[in-house]
Coordinates of C-alpha atoms in Angstrom, one line a residue:
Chain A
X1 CA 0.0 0.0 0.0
X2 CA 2.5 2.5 1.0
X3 CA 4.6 1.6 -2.1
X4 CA 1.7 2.6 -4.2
X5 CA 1.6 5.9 -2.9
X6 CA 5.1 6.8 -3.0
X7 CA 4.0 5.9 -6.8
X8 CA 1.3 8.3 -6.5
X9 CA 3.7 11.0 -5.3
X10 CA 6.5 10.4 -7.6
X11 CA 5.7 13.5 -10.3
X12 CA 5.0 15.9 -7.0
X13 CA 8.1 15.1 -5.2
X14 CA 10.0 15.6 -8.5
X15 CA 8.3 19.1 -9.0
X16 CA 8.9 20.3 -5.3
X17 CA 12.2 19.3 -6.0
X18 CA 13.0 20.7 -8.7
X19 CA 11.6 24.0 -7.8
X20 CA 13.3 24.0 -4.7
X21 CA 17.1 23.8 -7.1
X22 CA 15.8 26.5 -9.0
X23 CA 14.7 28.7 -6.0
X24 CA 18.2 27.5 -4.9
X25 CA 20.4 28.4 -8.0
X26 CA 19.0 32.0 -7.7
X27 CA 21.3 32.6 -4.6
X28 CA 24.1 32.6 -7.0
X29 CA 23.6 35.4 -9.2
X30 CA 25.2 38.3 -7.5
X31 CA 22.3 41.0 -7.9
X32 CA 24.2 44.2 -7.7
X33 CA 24.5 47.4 -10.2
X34 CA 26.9 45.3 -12.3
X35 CA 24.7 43.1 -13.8
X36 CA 23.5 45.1 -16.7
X37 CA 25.7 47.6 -19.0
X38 CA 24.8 51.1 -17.7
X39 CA 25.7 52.6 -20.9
X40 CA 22.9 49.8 -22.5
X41 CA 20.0 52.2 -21.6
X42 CA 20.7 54.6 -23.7
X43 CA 21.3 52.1 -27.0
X44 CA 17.9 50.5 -26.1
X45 CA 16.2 54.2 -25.6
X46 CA 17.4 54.6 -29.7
X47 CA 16.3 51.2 -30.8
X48 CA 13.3 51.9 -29.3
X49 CA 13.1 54.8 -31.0
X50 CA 13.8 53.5 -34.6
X51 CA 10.7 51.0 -34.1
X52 CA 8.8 54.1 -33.6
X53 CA 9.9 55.6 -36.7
X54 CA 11.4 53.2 -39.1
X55 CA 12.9 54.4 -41.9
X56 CA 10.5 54.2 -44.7
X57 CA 12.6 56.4 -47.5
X58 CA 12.1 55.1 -50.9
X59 CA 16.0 54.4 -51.2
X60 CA 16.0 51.7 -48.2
X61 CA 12.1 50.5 -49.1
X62 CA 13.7 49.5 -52.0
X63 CA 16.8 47.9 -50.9
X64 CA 14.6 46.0 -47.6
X65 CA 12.4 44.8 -50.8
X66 CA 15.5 43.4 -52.4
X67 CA 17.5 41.8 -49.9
X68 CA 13.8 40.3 -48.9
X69 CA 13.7 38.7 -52.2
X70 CA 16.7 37.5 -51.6
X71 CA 16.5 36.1 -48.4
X72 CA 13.0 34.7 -49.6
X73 CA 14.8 33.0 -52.6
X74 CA 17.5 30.9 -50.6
X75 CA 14.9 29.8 -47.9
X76 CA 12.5 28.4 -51.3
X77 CA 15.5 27.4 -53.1
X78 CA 16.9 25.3 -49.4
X79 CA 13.6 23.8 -48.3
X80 CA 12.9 22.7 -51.8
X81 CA 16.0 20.4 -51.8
X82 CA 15.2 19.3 -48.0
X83 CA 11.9 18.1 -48.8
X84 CA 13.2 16.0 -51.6
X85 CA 15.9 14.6 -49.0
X86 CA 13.8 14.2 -46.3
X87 CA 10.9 12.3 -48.6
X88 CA 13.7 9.9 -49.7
X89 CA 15.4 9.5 -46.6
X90 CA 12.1 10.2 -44.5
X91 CA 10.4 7.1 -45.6
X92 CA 13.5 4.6 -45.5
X93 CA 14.1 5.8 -41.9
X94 CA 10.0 5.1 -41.0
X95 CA 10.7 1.5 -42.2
X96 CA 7.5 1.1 -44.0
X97 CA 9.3 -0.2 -46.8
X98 CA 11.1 -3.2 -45.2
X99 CA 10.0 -6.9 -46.0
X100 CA 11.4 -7.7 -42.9
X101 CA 12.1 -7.6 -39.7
X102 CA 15.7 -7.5 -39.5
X103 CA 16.1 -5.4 -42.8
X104 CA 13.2 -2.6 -40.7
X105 CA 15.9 -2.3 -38.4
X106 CA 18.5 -2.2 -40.3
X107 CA 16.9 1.1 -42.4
X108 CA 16.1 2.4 -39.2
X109 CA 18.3 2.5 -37.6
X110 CA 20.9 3.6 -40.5
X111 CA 18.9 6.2 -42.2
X112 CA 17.2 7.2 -38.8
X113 CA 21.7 7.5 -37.8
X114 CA 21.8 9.8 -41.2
X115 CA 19.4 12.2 -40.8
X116 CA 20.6 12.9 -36.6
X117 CA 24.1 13.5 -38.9
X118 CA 22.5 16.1 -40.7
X119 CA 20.6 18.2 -37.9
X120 CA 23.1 18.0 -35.5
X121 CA 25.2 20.5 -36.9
X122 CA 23.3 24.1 -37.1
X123 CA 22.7 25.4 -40.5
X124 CA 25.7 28.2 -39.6
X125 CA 28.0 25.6 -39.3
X126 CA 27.2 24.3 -42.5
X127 CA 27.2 27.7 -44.0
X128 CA 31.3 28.1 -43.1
X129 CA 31.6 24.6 -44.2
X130 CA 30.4 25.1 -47.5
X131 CA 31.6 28.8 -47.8
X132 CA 35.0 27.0 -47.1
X133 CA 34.5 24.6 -49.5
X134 CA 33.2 26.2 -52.9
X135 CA 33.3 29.7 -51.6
X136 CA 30.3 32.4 -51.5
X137 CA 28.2 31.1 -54.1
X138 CA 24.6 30.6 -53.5
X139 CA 24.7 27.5 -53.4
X140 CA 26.4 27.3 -50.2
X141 CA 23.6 29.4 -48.3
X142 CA 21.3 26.6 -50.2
X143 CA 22.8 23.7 -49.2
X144 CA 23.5 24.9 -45.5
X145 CA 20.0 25.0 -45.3
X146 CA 18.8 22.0 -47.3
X147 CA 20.9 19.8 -45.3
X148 CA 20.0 20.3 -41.9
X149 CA 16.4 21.8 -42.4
X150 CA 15.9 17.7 -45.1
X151 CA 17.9 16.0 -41.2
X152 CA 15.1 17.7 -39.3
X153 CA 12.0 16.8 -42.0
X154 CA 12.9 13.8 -42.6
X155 CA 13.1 12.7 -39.1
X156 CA 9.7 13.8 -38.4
X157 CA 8.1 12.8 -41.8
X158 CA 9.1 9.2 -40.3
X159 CA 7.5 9.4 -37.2
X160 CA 4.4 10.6 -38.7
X161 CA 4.7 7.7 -40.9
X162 CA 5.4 5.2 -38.2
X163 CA 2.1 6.5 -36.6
X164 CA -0.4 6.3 -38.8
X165 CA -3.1 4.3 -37.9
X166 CA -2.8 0.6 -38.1
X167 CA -6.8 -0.3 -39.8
X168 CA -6.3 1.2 -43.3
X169 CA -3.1 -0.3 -44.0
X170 CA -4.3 -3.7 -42.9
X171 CA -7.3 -3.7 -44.8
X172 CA -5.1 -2.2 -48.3
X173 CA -2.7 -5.2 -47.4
X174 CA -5.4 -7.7 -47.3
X175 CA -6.6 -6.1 -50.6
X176 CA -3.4 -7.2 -52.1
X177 CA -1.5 -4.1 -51.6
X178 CA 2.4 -4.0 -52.4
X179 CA 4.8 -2.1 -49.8
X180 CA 4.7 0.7 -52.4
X181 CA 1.2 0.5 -52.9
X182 CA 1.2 0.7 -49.4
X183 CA 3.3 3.9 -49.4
X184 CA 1.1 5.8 -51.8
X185 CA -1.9 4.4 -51.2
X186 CA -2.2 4.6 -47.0
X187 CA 0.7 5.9 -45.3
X188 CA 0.9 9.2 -47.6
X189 CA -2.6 10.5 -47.8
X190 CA -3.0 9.9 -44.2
X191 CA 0.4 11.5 -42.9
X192 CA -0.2 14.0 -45.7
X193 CA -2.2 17.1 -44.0
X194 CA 0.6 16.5 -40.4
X195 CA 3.6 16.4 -42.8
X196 CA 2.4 19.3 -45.0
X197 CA 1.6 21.8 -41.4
X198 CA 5.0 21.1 -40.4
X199 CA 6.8 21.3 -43.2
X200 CA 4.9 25.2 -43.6
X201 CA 6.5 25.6 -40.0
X202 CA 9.7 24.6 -40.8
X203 CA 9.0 26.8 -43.8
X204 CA 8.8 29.9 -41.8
X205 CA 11.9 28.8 -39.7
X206 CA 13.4 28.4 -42.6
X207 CA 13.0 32.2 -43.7
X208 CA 14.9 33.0 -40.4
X209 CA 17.9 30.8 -41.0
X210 CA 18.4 32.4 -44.2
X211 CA 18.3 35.8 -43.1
X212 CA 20.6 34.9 -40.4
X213 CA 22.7 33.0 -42.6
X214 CA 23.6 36.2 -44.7
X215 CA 25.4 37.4 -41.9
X216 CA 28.6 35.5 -43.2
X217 CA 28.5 37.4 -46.6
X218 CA 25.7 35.9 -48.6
X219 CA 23.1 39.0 -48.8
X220 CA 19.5 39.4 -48.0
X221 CA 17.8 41.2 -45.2
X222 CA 21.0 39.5 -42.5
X223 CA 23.3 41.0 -44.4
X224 CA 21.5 44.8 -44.6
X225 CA 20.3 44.3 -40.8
X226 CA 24.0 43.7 -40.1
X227 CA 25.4 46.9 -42.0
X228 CA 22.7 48.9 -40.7
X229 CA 23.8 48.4 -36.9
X230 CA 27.3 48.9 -37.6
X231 CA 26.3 52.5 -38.7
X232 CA 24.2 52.3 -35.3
X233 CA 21.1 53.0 -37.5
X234 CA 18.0 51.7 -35.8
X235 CA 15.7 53.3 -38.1
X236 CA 17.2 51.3 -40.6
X237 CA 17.7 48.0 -38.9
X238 CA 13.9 48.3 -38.1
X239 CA 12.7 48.6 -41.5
X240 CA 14.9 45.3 -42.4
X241 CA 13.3 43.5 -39.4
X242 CA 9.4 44.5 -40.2
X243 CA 10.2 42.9 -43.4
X244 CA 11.7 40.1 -41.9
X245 CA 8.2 39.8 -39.6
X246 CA 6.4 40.5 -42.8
X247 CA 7.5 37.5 -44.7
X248 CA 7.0 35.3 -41.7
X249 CA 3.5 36.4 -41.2
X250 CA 2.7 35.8 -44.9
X251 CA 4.1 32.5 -44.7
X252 CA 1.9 31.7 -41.8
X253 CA -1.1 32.9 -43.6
X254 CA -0.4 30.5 -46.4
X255 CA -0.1 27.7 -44.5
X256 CA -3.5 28.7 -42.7
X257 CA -5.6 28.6 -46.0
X258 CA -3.2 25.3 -47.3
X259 CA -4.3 23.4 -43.8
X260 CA -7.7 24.6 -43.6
X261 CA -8.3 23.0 -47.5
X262 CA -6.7 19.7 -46.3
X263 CA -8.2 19.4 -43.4
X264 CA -11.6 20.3 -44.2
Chain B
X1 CA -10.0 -31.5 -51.2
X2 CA -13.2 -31.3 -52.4
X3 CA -14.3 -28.6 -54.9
X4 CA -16.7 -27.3 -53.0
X5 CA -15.0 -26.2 -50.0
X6 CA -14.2 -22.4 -49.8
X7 CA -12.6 -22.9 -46.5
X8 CA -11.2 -26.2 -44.9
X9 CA -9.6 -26.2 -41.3
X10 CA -8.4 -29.3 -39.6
X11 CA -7.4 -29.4 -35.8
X12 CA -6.4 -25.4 -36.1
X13 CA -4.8 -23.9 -32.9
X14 CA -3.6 -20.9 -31.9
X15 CA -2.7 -19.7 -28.2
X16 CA -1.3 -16.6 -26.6
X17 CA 0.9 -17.2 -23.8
X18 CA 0.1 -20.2 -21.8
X19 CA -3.9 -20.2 -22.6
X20 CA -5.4 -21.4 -25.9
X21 CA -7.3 -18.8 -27.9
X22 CA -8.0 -21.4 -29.9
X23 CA -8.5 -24.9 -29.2
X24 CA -8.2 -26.9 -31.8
X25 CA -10.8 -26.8 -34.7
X26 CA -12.3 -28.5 -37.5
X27 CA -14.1 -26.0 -39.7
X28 CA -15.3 -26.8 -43.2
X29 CA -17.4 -24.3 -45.1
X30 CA -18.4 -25.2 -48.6
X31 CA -18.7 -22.5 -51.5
X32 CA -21.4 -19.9 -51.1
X33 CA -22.7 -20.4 -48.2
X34 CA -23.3 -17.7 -45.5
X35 CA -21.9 -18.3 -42.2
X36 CA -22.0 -15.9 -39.1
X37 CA -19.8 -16.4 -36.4
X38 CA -21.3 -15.3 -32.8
X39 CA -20.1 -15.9 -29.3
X40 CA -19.5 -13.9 -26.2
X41 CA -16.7 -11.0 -26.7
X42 CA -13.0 -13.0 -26.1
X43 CA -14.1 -15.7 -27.5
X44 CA -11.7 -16.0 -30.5
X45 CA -13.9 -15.1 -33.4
X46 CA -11.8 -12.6 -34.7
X47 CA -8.7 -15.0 -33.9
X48 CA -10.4 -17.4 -36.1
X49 CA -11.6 -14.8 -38.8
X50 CA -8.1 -14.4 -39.0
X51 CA -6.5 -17.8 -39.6
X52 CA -8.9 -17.8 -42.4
X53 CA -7.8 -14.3 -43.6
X54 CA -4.5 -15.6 -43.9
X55 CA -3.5 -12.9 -41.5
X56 CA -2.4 -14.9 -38.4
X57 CA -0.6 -18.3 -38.5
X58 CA -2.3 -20.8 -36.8
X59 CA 0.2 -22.6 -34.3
X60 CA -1.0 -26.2 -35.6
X61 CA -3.2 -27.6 -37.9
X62 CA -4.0 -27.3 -41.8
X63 CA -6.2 -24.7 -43.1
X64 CA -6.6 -25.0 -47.1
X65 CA -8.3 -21.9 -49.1
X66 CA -10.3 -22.2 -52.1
X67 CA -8.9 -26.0 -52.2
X68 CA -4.9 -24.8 -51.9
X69 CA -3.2 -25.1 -48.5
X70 CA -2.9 -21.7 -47.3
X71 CA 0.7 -21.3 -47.0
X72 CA 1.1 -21.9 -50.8
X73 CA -0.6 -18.4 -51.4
X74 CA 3.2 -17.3 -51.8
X75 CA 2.0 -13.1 -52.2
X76 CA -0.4 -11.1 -50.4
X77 CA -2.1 -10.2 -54.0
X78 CA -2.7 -14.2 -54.5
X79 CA -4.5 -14.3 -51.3
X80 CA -6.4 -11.1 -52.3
X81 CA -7.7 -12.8 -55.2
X82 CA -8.8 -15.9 -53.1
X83 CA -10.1 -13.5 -49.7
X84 CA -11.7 -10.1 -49.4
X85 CA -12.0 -8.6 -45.6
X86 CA -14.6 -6.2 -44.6
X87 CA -13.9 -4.6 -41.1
X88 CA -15.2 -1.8 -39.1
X89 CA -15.6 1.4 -40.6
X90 CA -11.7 2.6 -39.9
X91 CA -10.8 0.5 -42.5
X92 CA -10.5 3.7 -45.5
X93 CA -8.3 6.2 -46.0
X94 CA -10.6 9.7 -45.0
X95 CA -8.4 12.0 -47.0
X96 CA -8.4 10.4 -50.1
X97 CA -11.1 10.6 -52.4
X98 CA -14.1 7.7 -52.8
X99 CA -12.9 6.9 -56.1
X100 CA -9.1 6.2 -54.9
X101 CA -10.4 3.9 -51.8
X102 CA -12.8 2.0 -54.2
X103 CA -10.0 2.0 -56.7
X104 CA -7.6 0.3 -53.9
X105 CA -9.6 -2.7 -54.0
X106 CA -7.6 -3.2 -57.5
X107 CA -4.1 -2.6 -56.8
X108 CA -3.1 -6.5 -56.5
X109 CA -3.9 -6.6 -60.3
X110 CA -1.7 -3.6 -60.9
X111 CA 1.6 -2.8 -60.7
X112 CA 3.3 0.5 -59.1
X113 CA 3.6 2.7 -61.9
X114 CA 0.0 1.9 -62.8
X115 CA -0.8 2.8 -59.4
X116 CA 0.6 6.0 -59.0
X117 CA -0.3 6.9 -62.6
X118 CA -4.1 6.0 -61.2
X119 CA -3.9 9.3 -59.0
X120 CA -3.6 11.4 -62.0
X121 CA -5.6 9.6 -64.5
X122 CA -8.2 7.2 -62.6
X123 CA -7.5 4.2 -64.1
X124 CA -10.4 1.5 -64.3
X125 CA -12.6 4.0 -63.8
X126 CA -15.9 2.6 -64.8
X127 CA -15.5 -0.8 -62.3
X128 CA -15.5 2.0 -59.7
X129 CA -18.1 3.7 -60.9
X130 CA -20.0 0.4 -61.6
X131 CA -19.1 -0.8 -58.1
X132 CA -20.1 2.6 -56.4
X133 CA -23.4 2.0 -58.5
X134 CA -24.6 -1.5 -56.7
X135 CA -23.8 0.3 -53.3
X136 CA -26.4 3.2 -54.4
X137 CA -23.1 6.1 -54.1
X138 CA -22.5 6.7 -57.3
X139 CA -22.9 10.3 -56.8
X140 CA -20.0 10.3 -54.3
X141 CA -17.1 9.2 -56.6
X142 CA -15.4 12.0 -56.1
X143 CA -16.0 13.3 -52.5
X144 CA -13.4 13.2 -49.6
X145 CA -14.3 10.1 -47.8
X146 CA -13.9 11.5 -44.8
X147 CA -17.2 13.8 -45.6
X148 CA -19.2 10.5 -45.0
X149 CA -21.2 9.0 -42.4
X150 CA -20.2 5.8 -41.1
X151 CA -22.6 4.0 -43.1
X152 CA -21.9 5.0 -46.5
X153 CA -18.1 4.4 -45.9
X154 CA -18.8 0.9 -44.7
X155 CA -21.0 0.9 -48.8
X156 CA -17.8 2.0 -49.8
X157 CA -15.6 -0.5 -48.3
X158 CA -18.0 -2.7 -49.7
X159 CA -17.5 -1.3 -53.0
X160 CA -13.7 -2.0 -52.8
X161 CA -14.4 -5.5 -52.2
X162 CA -16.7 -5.5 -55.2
X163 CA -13.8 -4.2 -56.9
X164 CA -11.3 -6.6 -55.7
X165 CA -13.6 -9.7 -56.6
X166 CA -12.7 -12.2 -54.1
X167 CA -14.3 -15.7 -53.7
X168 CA -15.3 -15.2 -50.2
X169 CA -15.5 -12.2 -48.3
X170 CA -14.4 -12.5 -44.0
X171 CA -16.5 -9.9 -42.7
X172 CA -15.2 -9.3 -39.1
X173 CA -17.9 -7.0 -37.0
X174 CA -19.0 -5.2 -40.0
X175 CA -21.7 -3.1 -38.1
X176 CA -20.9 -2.9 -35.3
X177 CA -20.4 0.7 -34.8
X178 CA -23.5 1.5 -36.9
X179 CA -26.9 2.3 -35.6
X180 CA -29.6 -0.7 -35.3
X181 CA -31.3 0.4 -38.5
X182 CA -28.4 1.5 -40.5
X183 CA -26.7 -2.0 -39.4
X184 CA -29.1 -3.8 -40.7
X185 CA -29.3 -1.3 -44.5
X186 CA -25.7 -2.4 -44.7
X187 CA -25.7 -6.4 -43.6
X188 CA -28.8 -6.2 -45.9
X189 CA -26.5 -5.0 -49.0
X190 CA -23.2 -7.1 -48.0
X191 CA -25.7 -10.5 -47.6
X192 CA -27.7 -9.0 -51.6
X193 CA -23.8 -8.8 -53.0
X194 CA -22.6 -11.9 -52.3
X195 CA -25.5 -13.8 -53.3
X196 CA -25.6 -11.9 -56.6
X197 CA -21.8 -12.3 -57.4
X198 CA -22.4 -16.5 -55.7
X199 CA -19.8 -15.6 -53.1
X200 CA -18.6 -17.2 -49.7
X201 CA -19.6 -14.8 -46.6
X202 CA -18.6 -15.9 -43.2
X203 CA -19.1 -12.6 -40.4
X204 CA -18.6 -12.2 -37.2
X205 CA -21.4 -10.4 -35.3
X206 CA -22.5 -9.2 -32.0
X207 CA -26.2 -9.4 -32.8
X208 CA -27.6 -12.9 -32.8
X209 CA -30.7 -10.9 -34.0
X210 CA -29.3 -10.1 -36.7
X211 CA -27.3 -13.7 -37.7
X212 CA -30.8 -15.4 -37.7
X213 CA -32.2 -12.8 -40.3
X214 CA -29.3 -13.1 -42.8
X215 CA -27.4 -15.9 -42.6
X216 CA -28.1 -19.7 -43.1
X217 CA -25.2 -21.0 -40.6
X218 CA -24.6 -20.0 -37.0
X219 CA -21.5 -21.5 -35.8
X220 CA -21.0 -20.2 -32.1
X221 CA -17.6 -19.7 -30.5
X222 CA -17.0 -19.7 -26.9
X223 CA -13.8 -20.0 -24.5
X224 CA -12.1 -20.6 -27.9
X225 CA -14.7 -24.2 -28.7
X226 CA -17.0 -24.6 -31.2
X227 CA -20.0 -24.1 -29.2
X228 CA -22.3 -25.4 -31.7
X229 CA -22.4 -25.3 -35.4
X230 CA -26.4 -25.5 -36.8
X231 CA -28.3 -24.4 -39.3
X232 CA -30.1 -21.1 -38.9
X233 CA -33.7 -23.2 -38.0
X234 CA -32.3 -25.2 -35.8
X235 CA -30.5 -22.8 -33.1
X236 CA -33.3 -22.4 -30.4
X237 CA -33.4 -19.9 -27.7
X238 CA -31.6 -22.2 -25.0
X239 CA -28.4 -22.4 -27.3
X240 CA -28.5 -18.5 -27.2
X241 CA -28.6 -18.3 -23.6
X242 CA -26.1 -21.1 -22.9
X243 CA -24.0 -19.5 -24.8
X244 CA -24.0 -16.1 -23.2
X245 CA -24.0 -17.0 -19.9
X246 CA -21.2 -15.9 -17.5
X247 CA -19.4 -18.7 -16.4
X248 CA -17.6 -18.4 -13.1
X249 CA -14.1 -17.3 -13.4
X250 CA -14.1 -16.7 -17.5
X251 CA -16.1 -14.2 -19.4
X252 CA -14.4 -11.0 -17.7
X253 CA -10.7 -11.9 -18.0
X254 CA -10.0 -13.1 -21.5
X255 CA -9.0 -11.7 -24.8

């Protein structure tokens, strides 16, 4: 009896616990005037002040609508060659394919090994990687994105694969389905609408990297935010940034209208 | 063999763990008739709906489809051709269109590319159509399956069967998560099909009610025994009760 309620209590000792470490690790900041920048008051009182009034002359409207574009193209360009590597490597890693057993593990476990190699390292360290390797061509800002962004689809196209209901696929297999009948027939349209919501996520997250990834010299909004703060111009860095937001927002909009037609 | 046997099995077991689902079974259903398995829940109808599905090995005994032992049905689209299974209603694909689902029923005659070409340019089109037809839905070729009620996908399931043309359709539950009358619409249409295409039908069902109105067999399962195996006229009320009554110690606990 009294075993079974130390069970009960398990997940409420943890969380008093826990709490109490927290509460605990506070004691060792040392509150005191040091632990902001004084002089960071005043920088924040001007970037506040540049969100209030962006710089909306046609010269940088112009330039924010380029580097946009830009940034915009490399994110499409990326994602479009993750989504073909995480379909391929996606549905090899679910296992749905294997005849048996032994083999299912075996493409698990390998491509599942794969695609954790290819989201483990953040899409900036590709970015120097490939800068390093064929210089600052487009195609580096593509790939650093297509390769971790495919790791990070791919894994998750699996386990939507691995968890589609078991009833369907029965009854296609008992209708003399093939393995890529299978595929095509059950696991697909029913992981579809999940796989296509995330991947408009990762879409979005996507937009980010690449903005951030023109920080190291490949242009788009990064690259414009980046010379904009240099010449401390807030005004200027704001405008970049609400474009930045903008294209995010639109992107979420999209996938609003694309779920709400699978869905329904 | 005989020619006339659509399903034979002889001393068939299967057990999970230490306690027989199954206890061995001799089971011979001939050609076109119509067989409905009943029998508390646990009882191992669906085990032996199963075995004959080809789905689950028996641990002993021979079971011989359509006159051909059933391990000689070397591919799943052999078997297809030889079985058709009819389930409860999560049994289709909701996002795919009607067409596609009744269409599915044919993949075991085609091959991948013909398949995935289907998706584009609806291949066979008409025996869908046709089939849609003799489940009164041929005005839904083309909706989301997912838009219907429960009993026209259960008509549509049937259509893919139609579509798949097996000898014998295993029908495990098929109403049971239908509403009395709309249970009865679609056992009604199943029992019409496979009399019109001269089909075997064996079904499990929870309504003895409705095994007496459709079917000519009653074979009743309990503890994992042929209870008793009669035709239709001769299973009286005292069978029934016997074979729902509680039993001390069983009824609760098993699978």
């Amino acid at each position: 009896m009294s075993s079974k309620l130390l069970d009960f209590h398990k997940k409420n000792i943890l969380t008093v616990l826990l709490s109490a470490v927290f509460i605990w690790s506070l004691f060792s900041v040392q509150w005191g005037p040091d632990l902001f920048h004084p002089g960071g008051q005043a920088a924040l009182g001007q970037m506040m002040q540049g969100l209030l009034q962006p710089d909306w002359s046609p010269a940088i409207l112009r330039l924010a609508l380029s580097a946009a574009w830009t940034t915009l193209a490399y994110a499409v360009a990326g994602m479009s060659l993750a989504i073909v590597i995480a379909l391929v490597f996606g549905v090899l890693a679910s296992g749905v394919l294997a005849s048996t057993r032994t083999a299912r593990n075996v493409q698990v476990i390998g491509f599942r090994g794969a695609l954790g190699f290819m989201r483990a390292i953040h899409e900036l360290v590709w970015a120097w990687l490939f800068v390093a390797a064929i210089g600052l061509s487009p195609f580096a800002g593509i790939f650093a994105i297509a390769i971790p962004y495919g790791g990070i689809l791919g894994r998750i196209f699996a386990d939507m694969l691995q968890d589609v209901p078991e009833e369907p696929i029965t009854a296609l297999r008992a209708a003399g389905a093939s393995r890529l009948q299978l595929l095509c027939y059950g696991y697909v349209p029913i992981a579809m609408a999940d796989m296509l919501s995330y991947l408009m996520y990762r879409f979005e997250c996507a937009i980010r990297s690449s903005a951030i990834m023109s920080f190291i010299g490949l242009g788009g909004l990064g690259f414009q935010i980046q010379l904009s703060l240099q010449d401390l111009r807030y005004d200027q860095v704001w405008t970049f940034l609400l474009f930045l937001i903008a294209l995010v927002v639109l992107v979420d909009m999209w996938s609003q209208l694309l779920r709400k037609r699978l869905v329904a | 063999m005989s020619d006339t046997a659509m399903f034979a099995m002889k001393q068939v077991s299967k057990s999970y763990g230490s306690a027989y689902t199954l206890h061995p079974l001799n089971l011979h259903i001939s050609r076109g008739e119509l067989v409905a398995l009943i029998g508390p829940s646990g009882a191992g109808k669906t085990t032996c709906l199963n075995i004959l599905a080809g789905t689950i090995e028996p641990d002993a005994g021979l079971l011989h489809i359509a006159g051909k032992p059933a391990s000689s049905y070397a591919s799943g689209k052999h078997l297809a051709k030889a079985v058709g299974i009819i389930r409860q209603q999560f049994d289709l694909v909701g996002s795919l269109p009607v067409l596609h689902n009744v269409l599915a029923g044919r993949l075991h005659e085609w091959g991948f590319g013909k398949s995935l070409l289907s998706f584009l340019f609806p291949q066979d089109k008409h025996i869908a159509a046709d089939a849609l037809n003799r489940v009164g839905l041929s005005d839904k070729l083309y909706d989301k399956t997912s838009h219907l009620s429960g009993g026209e996908q259960q008509r549509v399931a049937l259509a893919r069967l139609l579509v798949q043309q097996p000898q014998a359709i295993l029908a495990d539950e098929p109403v049971a998560s239908l509403d009395p009358a709309r249970a009865e619409d679609v056992l009604a249409m199943l029992v019409r099909l496979v009399q019109e295409e001269q089909l075997t039908l064996v079904s499990s069902l929870h309504s003895v009610h409705l095994a007496r109105q459709f079917f000519q067999r009653i074979i009743a399962i309990k503890e994992g025994r042929v209870f008793f195996d009669l035709p239709t006229a001769d299973v009286t009320e005292d069978h029934i009760t016997d074979l729902y009554q509680l039993t001390a110690g069983h009824g609760m606990d098993e699978r």
